[in-house]
Amino acid sequence: MIDDIFAASSAAFIQYKNIPASTKADFLEKIAEILEANRPTIVPLAVEESNLPEGRINGELGRTTGQVKLFASMVRDGSWLEATIDPGDSHREPLPKADIRRMLIPVGPVVVFGASNFPLAFSTAGGDTISALAAGCPVIYKGHPAHPKTSKLVAECINQAVVESKLPDGVFIHVEGGIEVGQALVKHPAAKAVAFTGSFAGGKALYDLAANRDEPIPVYAEMGSVNPVFTFPEKLENELVPLAQSYVSSLTLGAGQFCTNPGLIFVPKAFEIPFEAAVADAIKDLAGSPMLHPGIAKAYYESISYYQTRNELKWIKVAGPQHEIHGSPAIASISAADWLSDDAFQQEVFGAFALMVVYDSPNELMEVAKKLHGQLTITLWGDIAELKLHAALINLLEEKCGRLLFHGVPTGVEVGYAMQHGGPYPSTTDSRTTSVGSGAIKRFARPIAFQDMPQELLPDALKNENPLKIVRQVNGKFTVEKIK
Ligand code: NAP
């Protein structure tokens, strides 16, 4: 079965990688259109399977189709190809200069593992699938067992777009099955890249598997993080209560089931008591809300139980009794000295749990920053004057994350051209890439240089005439002009 899947995918690749950009963009837009037309069926199904509220799922579908349209417009625009031309010079002395033209081309069939916490935007027609399709790669999608019916329905929408666009069947293949099936997909010699969103254990296992193939392939695994928030005295002096409230709102949003959930907050000793009180006040009446599935709720309460065995913690709010599906928010405090003593305090708890770490001095904060694991995001809540005094800290924190925020909270990831959703290991397996935003397409393309290739044979993106009218770098300068 796996061989048949890859035979279809590889055959489709030969055709799909060569279709005009406008046909590919039309295909992507058709996916968005069909998803939108099926909103009345998709939304209730996703709500039923994920326990997420209807408003959230409706918004997520909008985010999904918005994402598809973003990639369609990029494909039309063509500048993502990074067409770069160093024209030749046969008269150069002492040796003639070769004509070299480089651009990005798709890598081949991509295996995508969707996330449980975004049944639409990070799943079947999510950012990984769509950025791979936009790059010109067929996708083999391994459905997530937490929302099988939604996954199948969305796959049918994509397949309908494939048929209506007269593309080969193998452009998108939806596969159901467990861990063995997922591993067989990653191991298959025809797979050229893997995209994954989920647990550290899953992402790392697939990364190792791909690295140990006869032909190693890249695995872009987004495995989440604890997204620390650093707070500073002047800012707290002026805005303590609203900051505590916005922290609690971000922490408990969606039962804390976000990879950007801020599970760690550093608070100066002088503000320990008032900040703790403000957080306790903001969180006290928040009841548990349903988690994605019983397995996630069980994992959440197991993590809480572990932390309850640690004497270093003082509980600001304890979780309610273990529940089969509801995740009750919890927060505990710990001194920075204790936090520094054990890496266990850096582990992600998937759900609305946070550690408030109380620090004594800027020096201690530097020690924290040195020890901190790689993160998707780090947030700094400080006034400009005090942040200027922490230039060395900020410099160090740049090395630890993919997105550094100076206002607001890390939950709520914009889908745009400048977004970076991917940080140093262990938050992802490749911090040079992003899984959200237009940059995600680069994961599924590789550069190729054509040397002295005749004009008639060159891809349109590199021809002198610039028939696609795309922005290119010619002799080092960005231009849409043709080459004379
Ligand atoms: P997961 O257990 O990592 O599973 C994600 C996908 O990867 C599933 O399709 C799963 O297959 C597959 N998979 C997992 N381990 C594998 C392995 N060793 N070999 C092959 N395939 C493997 O993630 P989840 O079910 O979504 O949630 C579990 C935990 O992941 C959560 O409690 C949370 O800690 C974390 N999580 C993180 C994020 C994030 O944003 N980074 C998002 C969601 C969840 P099957 O399940 O079909 O076997």
JSON list of C-alpha atoms in Angstrom, two decimals, residues 25-40 42 61 64-66 68-69 72 76 125 130 157-158 160-161 164-165:
[
{"chain": "A", "resi": 25, "resn": "ALA", "atom": "CA", "xyz": [-2.41, 29.36, -7.76]},
{"chain": "A", "resi": 26, "resn": "ASP", "atom": "CA", "xyz": [-5.87, 28.66, -9.24]},
{"chain": "A", "resi": 27, "resn": "PHE", "atom": "CA", "xyz": [-5.75, 25.18, -7.70]},
{"chain": "A", "resi": 28, "resn": "LEU", "atom": "CA", "xyz": [-4.91, 26.58, -4.26]},
{"chain": "A", "resi": 29, "resn": "GLU", "atom": "CA", "xyz": [-7.67, 29.16, -4.53]},
{"chain": "A", "resi": 30, "resn": "LYS", "atom": "CA", "xyz": [-10.08, 26.40, -5.50]},
{"chain": "A", "resi": 31, "resn": "ILE", "atom": "CA", "xyz": [-9.16, 24.54, -2.30]},
{"chain": "A", "resi": 32, "resn": "ALA", "atom": "CA", "xyz": [-10.03, 27.65, -0.28]},
{"chain": "A", "resi": 33, "resn": "GLU", "atom": "CA", "xyz": [-13.30, 28.06, -2.20]},
{"chain": "A", "resi": 34, "resn": "ILE", "atom": "CA", "xyz": [-14.36, 24.43, -1.66]},
{"chain": "A", "resi": 35, "resn": "LEU", "atom": "CA", "xyz": [-13.44, 24.55, 2.04]},
{"chain": "A", "resi": 36, "resn": "GLU", "atom": "CA", "xyz": [-15.51, 27.70, 2.41]},
{"chain": "A", "resi": 37, "resn": "ALA", "atom": "CA", "xyz": [-18.46, 26.09, 0.60]},
{"chain": "A", "resi": 38, "resn": "ASN", "atom": "CA", "xyz": [-18.26, 23.16, 3.02]},
{"chain": "A", "resi": 39, "resn": "ARG", "atom": "CA", "xyz": [-18.07, 25.36, 6.12]},
{"chain": "A", "resi": 40, "resn": "PRO", "atom": "CA", "xyz": [-21.54, 24.27, 7.35]},
{"chain": "A", "resi": 42, "resn": "ILE", "atom": "CA", "xyz": [-16.74, 21.08, 8.40]},
{"chain": "A", "resi": 61, "resn": "LEU", "atom": "CA", "xyz": [-11.43, 27.82, 9.13]},
{"chain": "A", "resi": 64, "resn": "THR", "atom": "CA", "xyz": [-7.01, 28.20, 7.05]},
{"chain": "A", "resi": 65, "resn": "THR", "atom": "CA", "xyz": [-8.53, 29.59, 3.87]},
{"chain": "A", "resi": 66, "resn": "GLY", "atom": "CA", "xyz": [-6.70, 32.93, 4.41]},
{"chain": "A", "resi": 68, "resn": "VAL", "atom": "CA", "xyz": [-4.30, 29.12, 1.36]},
{"chain": "A", "resi": 69, "resn": "LYS", "atom": "CA", "xyz": [-4.95, 32.43, -0.39]},
{"chain": "A", "resi": 72, "resn": "ALA", "atom": "CA", "xyz": [-1.74, 31.32, -3.89]},
{"chain": "A", "resi": 76, "resn": "ARG", "atom": "CA", "xyz": [1.39, 34.11, -8.65]},
{"chain": "A", "resi": 125, "resn": "ALA", "atom": "CA", "xyz": [-5.32, 21.69, 4.64]},
{"chain": "A", "resi": 130, "resn": "ILE", "atom": "CA", "xyz": [-0.48, 24.17, 1.61]},
{"chain": "A", "resi": 157, "resn": "CYS", "atom": "CA", "xyz": [-12.34, 19.00, -0.41]},
{"chain": "A", "resi": 158, "resn": "ILE", "atom": "CA", "xyz": [-8.68, 19.05, -1.51]},
{"chain": "A", "resi": 160, "resn": "GLN", "atom": "CA", "xyz": [-12.25, 17.76, -5.34]},
{"chain": "A", "resi": 161, "resn": "ALA", "atom": "CA", "xyz": [-10.00, 20.74, -6.12]},
{"chain": "A", "resi": 164, "resn": "GLU", "atom": "CA", "xyz": [-11.61, 20.21, -10.88]},
{"chain": "A", "resi": 165, "resn": "SER", "atom": "CA", "xyz": [-8.13, 21.55, -11.63]}
]
